[in-house]
Short mmCIF file of C-alpha atoms in Angstrom, two decimals:
data_model
loop_
_atom_site.label_atom_id
_atom_site.label_comp_id
_atom_site.label_asym_id
_atom_site.label_seq_id
_atom_site.Cartn_x
_atom_site.Cartn_y
_atom_site.Cartn_z
CA MET A 1 -122.87 140.33 21.51
CA ALA A 2 -121.67 142.01 18.40
CA GLU A 3 -121.39 145.75 18.76
CA ALA A 4 -123.86 147.82 16.79
CA ASN A 5 -123.03 149.29 13.49
CA TRP A 6 -122.08 152.97 13.78
CA ASP A 7 -125.00 153.27 10.56
CA LEU A 8 -128.02 152.10 12.92
CA PHE A 9 -127.71 154.96 15.57
CA ARG A 10 -127.27 157.47 12.33
CA LEU A 11 -130.77 156.16 11.01
CA PHE A 12 -131.87 156.10 14.84
CA PHE A 13 -131.14 160.26 14.66
CA ALA A 14 -132.94 160.90 11.39
CA VAL A 15 -135.87 159.42 12.70
CA ALA A 16 -135.64 161.09 15.98
CA ARG A 17 -135.70 164.46 14.12
CA SER A 18 -137.86 163.78 11.70
CA GLY A 19 -140.81 162.41 13.71
CA SER A 20 -142.05 159.62 10.84
CA VAL A 21 -139.87 157.04 9.67
CA ASN A 22 -141.39 157.63 6.44
CA ARG A 23 -140.13 161.29 6.16
CA ALA A 24 -137.14 160.03 7.29
CA ALA A 25 -136.67 157.10 4.74
CA HIS A 26 -137.28 159.52 1.80
CA GLU A 27 -134.75 161.64 3.15
CA LEU A 28 -132.22 159.05 3.41
CA GLY A 29 -133.00 157.73 0.11
CA MET A 30 -134.23 154.08 1.09
CA SER A 31 -138.03 152.42 1.66
CA GLN A 32 -139.65 152.69 4.90
CA PRO A 33 -139.78 148.75 5.29
CA THR A 34 -135.60 148.81 4.90
CA LEU A 35 -135.56 151.65 7.68
CA SER A 36 -137.94 149.72 9.46
CA ARG A 37 -135.73 146.73 10.04
CA ARG A 38 -132.76 148.43 10.70
CA LEU A 39 -134.70 150.24 13.67
CA ARG A 40 -135.70 146.76 14.68
CA GLU A 41 -131.96 145.82 14.52
CA LEU A 42 -130.82 148.77 16.46
CA GLU A 43 -134.07 147.89 19.06
CA ARG A 44 -132.70 144.65 19.55
CA HIS A 45 -129.15 145.41 20.12
CA ILE A 46 -130.25 148.00 22.84
CA GLY A 47 -132.89 145.46 24.31
CA ALA A 48 -135.36 148.04 24.81
CA PRO A 49 -138.03 149.70 22.20
CA LEU A 50 -136.81 153.13 21.14
CA PHE A 51 -140.13 154.40 19.60
CA TYR A 52 -143.73 154.29 20.09
CA ARG A 53 -144.99 154.25 16.92
CA ALA A 54 -148.66 155.42 15.53
CA SER A 55 -150.48 156.49 12.36
CA SER A 56 -149.14 159.97 12.91
CA GLY A 57 -145.46 159.28 13.35
CA VAL A 58 -143.55 158.04 16.07
CA SER A 59 -142.29 159.48 19.47
CA LEU A 60 -139.05 158.29 21.43
CA THR A 61 -139.61 156.19 24.27
CA GLN A 62 -137.93 156.77 27.88
CA GLU A 63 -134.91 154.83 26.46
CA GLY A 64 -134.84 156.39 23.10
CA GLU A 65 -134.91 159.65 24.57
CA LYS A 66 -131.96 158.64 26.88
CA LEU A 67 -129.66 157.11 23.84
CA ARG A 68 -130.76 160.67 21.69
CA ARG A 69 -129.20 162.68 24.65
CA SER A 70 -126.25 160.39 25.69
CA ALA A 71 -125.12 159.94 22.04
CA GLY A 72 -126.50 163.24 20.40
CA THR A 73 -123.43 165.00 21.05
CA MET A 74 -121.54 162.53 19.43
CA MET A 75 -123.60 162.98 16.41
CA VAL A 76 -123.37 166.31 16.31
CA ALA A 77 -119.64 166.18 16.33
CA PHE A 78 -119.47 163.46 13.32
CA GLU A 79 -122.04 164.97 11.26
CA SER A 80 -119.38 168.15 11.91
CA LEU A 81 -116.62 166.32 10.99
CA GLN A 82 -118.19 164.62 7.83
CA HIS A 83 -118.84 168.40 6.82
CA ARG A 84 -115.46 169.25 7.21
CA LEU A 85 -114.15 166.62 5.59
CA ARG A 86 -116.33 166.86 2.35
CA SER A 87 -115.34 170.47 1.97
CA GLN A 88 -111.54 169.65 2.44
CA VAL A 89 -111.82 166.71 -0.09
CA GLY A 90 -114.35 169.24 -2.88
CA GLN A 91 -111.24 171.22 -2.61
CA ARG A 92 -108.69 169.40 -3.54
CA ALA A 93 -111.07 167.72 -6.01
CA SER A 94 -111.45 171.06 -7.82
CA VAL A 95 -107.33 171.15 -8.26
CA VAL A 96 -105.54 169.39 -10.93
CA ARG A 97 -101.64 169.41 -10.43
CA ILE A 98 -99.40 168.86 -13.60
CA SER A 99 -96.01 168.47 -13.63
CA ALA A 100 -94.21 169.56 -17.06
CA THR A 101 -90.50 170.68 -18.43
CA GLU A 102 -89.62 174.28 -18.39
CA GLY A 103 -90.73 173.99 -22.22
CA LEU A 104 -93.57 171.98 -22.67
CA THR A 105 -95.08 174.18 -20.04
CA LYS A 106 -94.37 177.46 -21.75
CA HIS A 107 -95.14 176.75 -25.17
CA TRP A 108 -97.44 173.60 -25.23
CA LEU A 109 -99.15 173.56 -21.80
CA LEU A 110 -99.53 177.13 -21.16
CA PRO A 111 -101.58 178.13 -24.25
CA ARG A 112 -103.80 175.29 -23.58
CA VAL A 113 -105.22 176.40 -20.59
CA LYS A 114 -107.64 179.03 -21.44
CA ARG A 115 -108.90 176.48 -23.89
CA LEU A 116 -109.53 173.65 -21.01
CA ARG A 117 -111.04 176.67 -18.68
CA GLU A 118 -113.73 177.54 -21.66
CA LEU A 119 -114.62 173.85 -21.18
CA ASN A 120 -114.81 173.56 -17.73
CA SER A 121 -114.67 176.53 -14.97
CA ARG A 122 -114.58 174.23 -12.56
CA VAL A 123 -111.00 173.31 -12.72
CA GLN A 124 -108.13 174.73 -11.15
CA LEU A 125 -105.05 174.15 -12.01
CA GLU A 126 -101.43 173.97 -10.15
CA ILE A 127 -98.39 173.65 -12.77
CA VAL A 128 -94.84 172.55 -11.44
CA SER A 129 -92.37 173.97 -14.17
CA THR A 130 -89.47 171.76 -13.80
CA LEU A 131 -86.52 169.78 -15.81
CA HIS A 132 -86.35 167.20 -12.58
CA GLN A 133 -88.61 164.35 -12.26
CA GLN A 134 -90.82 164.88 -9.33
CA ASN A 135 -91.73 162.59 -6.75
CA VAL A 136 -95.71 161.86 -7.41
CA ALA A 137 -96.15 160.52 -4.05
CA THR A 138 -94.73 163.43 -2.04
CA SER A 139 -95.99 165.61 -4.43
CA ASP A 140 -99.52 164.35 -4.88
CA LEU A 141 -99.45 165.29 -8.51
CA ASP A 142 -102.19 164.35 -11.16
CA PHE A 143 -100.25 164.24 -14.41
CA VAL A 144 -96.64 164.09 -15.50
CA ILE A 145 -95.76 165.46 -18.74
CA ARG A 146 -92.43 163.81 -19.41
CA MET A 147 -90.14 163.59 -21.89
CA GLY A 148 -87.62 160.71 -22.15
CA ASP A 149 -87.67 157.60 -19.89
CA PRO A 150 -91.08 157.35 -18.25
CA GLY A 151 -89.70 156.70 -14.83
CA GLU A 152 -91.48 155.56 -11.67
CA ASP A 153 -93.40 152.10 -11.58
CA GLU A 154 -96.31 153.71 -9.93
CA LEU A 155 -96.71 155.60 -12.90
CA VAL A 156 -99.55 154.38 -15.68
CA GLY A 157 -99.57 156.40 -19.05
CA LYS A 158 -98.82 156.53 -22.66
CA LYS A 159 -96.48 157.80 -25.10
CA VAL A 160 -98.38 160.80 -26.63
CA ALA A 161 -95.62 162.08 -28.64
CA ASN A 162 -92.36 162.52 -30.56
CA VAL A 163 -90.38 165.76 -30.11
CA SER A 164 -88.00 166.54 -32.59
CA PHE A 165 -84.63 168.23 -31.40
CA GLY A 166 -81.99 169.95 -33.66
CA ILE A 167 -79.54 172.88 -33.83
CA PHE A 168 -80.01 176.10 -33.60
CA GLY A 169 -78.60 179.96 -33.53
CA SER A 170 -79.78 183.38 -33.56
CA ALA A 171 -79.92 185.07 -36.45
CA GLU A 172 -77.39 187.65 -34.94
CA TYR A 173 -74.87 184.58 -34.25
CA LEU A 174 -75.61 183.48 -37.82
CA ALA A 175 -74.84 186.79 -39.08
CA LYS A 176 -71.42 186.91 -37.60
CA HIS A 177 -70.32 183.47 -38.39
CA PRO A 178 -70.52 180.99 -41.27
CA GLU A 179 -73.84 178.52 -41.00
CA PRO A 180 -72.18 174.53 -41.00
CA ARG A 181 -72.80 172.61 -43.49
CA THR A 182 -71.88 169.16 -41.77
CA LEU A 183 -71.90 168.08 -38.47
CA ALA A 184 -68.29 168.00 -38.88
CA GLU A 185 -68.19 172.07 -39.17
CA LEU A 186 -69.99 172.19 -35.50
CA ASN A 187 -66.36 172.14 -34.15
CA ASP A 188 -65.43 175.40 -35.61
CA HIS A 189 -68.60 177.24 -34.10
CA HIS A 190 -69.33 178.32 -30.57
CA ILE A 191 -71.62 175.79 -28.64
CA ILE A 192 -73.67 176.26 -25.73
CA GLY A 193 -72.97 172.82 -23.85
CA GLN A 194 -74.83 170.81 -21.15
CA THR A 195 -73.57 169.88 -17.83
CA ALA A 196 -75.20 165.80 -18.84
CA GLU A 197 -76.18 164.29 -21.33
CA PHE A 198 -79.67 164.32 -22.82
CA PRO A 199 -81.58 161.16 -21.45
CA GLY A 200 -84.46 159.25 -23.48
CA PHE A 201 -83.68 159.66 -26.52
CA LYS A 202 -84.93 157.30 -29.30
CA ASN A 203 -82.30 155.49 -30.76
CA ASP A 204 -83.77 155.22 -34.74
CA GLY A 205 -80.10 154.11 -36.16
CA ALA A 206 -76.79 154.92 -37.28
CA ARG A 207 -77.47 158.95 -38.73
CA GLN A 208 -78.98 159.81 -34.98
CA MET A 209 -76.28 157.87 -33.55
CA LYS A 210 -74.01 160.19 -35.56
CA MET A 211 -75.80 163.17 -34.65
CA PHE A 212 -75.64 162.41 -31.02
CA ARG A 213 -72.10 161.71 -31.42
CA SER A 214 -71.14 164.98 -33.11
CA ILE A 215 -73.34 167.40 -31.08
CA PHE A 216 -72.07 165.95 -27.59
CA ALA A 217 -68.23 166.16 -28.91
CA ALA A 218 -68.51 169.58 -30.27
CA PRO A 219 -68.72 171.23 -26.73
CA GLU A 220 -65.39 169.39 -25.87
CA ALA A 221 -63.46 171.36 -29.05
CA ARG A 222 -65.06 174.66 -28.40
CA SER A 223 -67.62 174.89 -26.10
CA VAL A 224 -67.86 178.71 -24.73
CA ILE A 225 -70.67 178.34 -21.71
CA ARG A 226 -72.06 175.15 -19.95
CA VAL A 227 -75.95 175.49 -18.81
CA ALA A 228 -78.35 173.89 -16.77
CA PRO A 229 -81.12 173.83 -16.47
CA MET A 230 -81.62 173.05 -20.42
CA ALA A 231 -84.41 175.79 -20.44
CA ASN A 232 -81.27 178.49 -20.07
CA HIS A 233 -79.96 177.09 -23.37
CA PHE A 234 -82.92 179.04 -25.36
CA ALA A 235 -81.69 181.70 -23.77
CA ALA A 236 -78.01 181.48 -24.02
CA ALA A 237 -79.07 180.81 -28.15
CA ALA A 238 -80.97 183.85 -28.12
CA GLU A 239 -78.41 186.22 -26.81
CA GLY A 240 -76.04 185.25 -29.69
CA ILE A 241 -73.33 183.22 -27.71
CA GLY A 242 -73.56 179.94 -29.29
CA LEU A 243 -75.08 177.30 -31.17
CA ALA A 244 -77.50 174.78 -28.99
CA PHE A 245 -79.22 171.46 -29.49
CA LEU A 246 -82.47 172.20 -28.87
CA ALA A 247 -86.18 170.80 -29.59
CA VAL A 248 -87.36 172.28 -32.50
CA PRO A 249 -91.13 173.13 -31.69
CA PHE A 250 -89.75 175.29 -28.47
CA ALA A 251 -86.74 176.92 -30.74
CA LEU A 252 -88.38 177.98 -33.44
CA ALA A 253 -91.52 179.04 -31.22
CA GLU A 254 -88.44 181.18 -29.31
CA GLY A 255 -87.58 182.82 -32.72
CA LEU A 256 -84.18 181.28 -33.24
CA VAL A 257 -82.74 179.45 -36.82
CA ARG A 258 -82.05 175.89 -37.38
CA VAL A 259 -78.87 175.06 -39.09
CA LEU A 260 -78.42 171.69 -40.37
CA PRO A 261 -82.09 170.60 -40.92
CA GLN A 262 -81.42 167.36 -42.18
CA GLU A 263 -80.36 166.19 -38.85
CA SER A 264 -82.63 165.73 -36.26
CA ALA A 265 -83.22 163.53 -32.82
CA LYS A 266 -86.27 162.62 -31.10
CA VAL A 267 -87.32 162.45 -27.63
CA ASN A 268 -90.72 160.48 -26.71
CA VAL A 269 -93.29 162.39 -24.46
CA TRP A 270 -95.11 160.66 -21.83
CA LEU A 271 -98.43 161.78 -20.03
CA LEU A 272 -98.52 159.56 -16.83
CA HIS A 273 -100.38 159.95 -13.98
CA ARG A 274 -101.26 157.72 -10.79
CA ARG A 275 -104.25 155.05 -11.34
CA GLU A 276 -105.68 156.84 -7.68
CA SER A 277 -106.10 160.18 -9.36
CA ASP A 278 -108.76 158.20 -11.80
CA LEU A 279 -110.93 158.12 -8.88
CA ARG A 280 -111.30 162.33 -9.35
CA LYS A 281 -113.84 162.83 -11.82
CA LEU A 282 -112.06 166.35 -12.80
CA SER A 283 -109.15 164.65 -12.97
CA ARG A 284 -110.49 162.26 -15.76
CA GLU A 285 -112.03 165.13 -17.87
CA VAL A 286 -108.39 166.97 -17.87
CA GLY A 287 -106.36 163.55 -18.56
CA ARG A 288 -109.00 163.10 -21.58
CA PHE A 289 -108.22 166.71 -22.63
CA LEU A 290 -104.66 166.63 -22.94
CA GLU A 291 -104.42 163.02 -24.69
CA SER A 292 -106.72 164.77 -27.26
CA GLU A 293 -104.71 168.00 -27.32
CA PHE A 294 -101.48 165.90 -27.50
CA SER A 295 -103.15 163.82 -30.61
CA LYS A 296 -103.81 167.29 -32.56
CA SER A 297 -100.45 168.47 -31.75
CA LYS A 298 -98.48 165.73 -33.41
CA VAL A 299 -97.12 167.72 -36.43
CA TRP A 300 -96.43 170.98 -34.45
CA PHE A 301 -94.41 168.24 -31.91
CA ALA A 302 -92.09 167.28 -35.20
CA GLY A 303 -91.43 170.66 -35.94
CA GLN A 304 -93.55 170.84 -38.96
CA THR A 305 -95.50 174.84 -38.63
#
């Protein structure tokens, strides 16, 4: 004979506790005929009656009482396990974990946290601010906001913005050094260089490629400092060390001054997630909020105040 479904024992204990098939069916959210049929299925498996049925309810037979005593401890342990699991799952389901670059976190994401909390006070955010691509599988992230290459194949999502990049310096630096009028004049300036080229730039044509060649060649001619990660380029420029190639909206928010405004480049911004995160209701709500906010921010990302 095949083993009885564990759910049959759960139904048995519900009836044993309530003393009534009707009351147990109501508590379980099922019909009385369905519950009676499932109980008969368990009795056939046991090979003995488990209840005496009467108009006032049910009482346990000798076999039913033995089943209640022998399996009762296991049932209590199972219910305790279910309670702990619901509690743990509930705690994780209220947390939404997001990875974003330092610039995106500081200038775009954090200013929107208050609004998100006003819309849904249940959400708890964990934000990982890093330039490096986070491993979604090991980090248990719900969302990755990534600039440039969308990266891992297990992620799904969409391009939500284009960030404009340009050349910036501090007012202090530009007061002491003539502002460049052409890309070629960058070679006459102190340049805040990077230890590796910027990934993921959108190739829009010859003009943008010319800018790339100039901005990446300039540090070779006269670089005063090379800094990683890129978030520190903003601080270096603010200190008046030299000119830096920066995201336009972030640099403007830092109070830096743009030079050669006719020269710019673009980087795609991706909002990515794992398919599994859609199973969490709160994650779906946060995802819709982020998409809406990105849509409203297109002008800002383009560097137009």
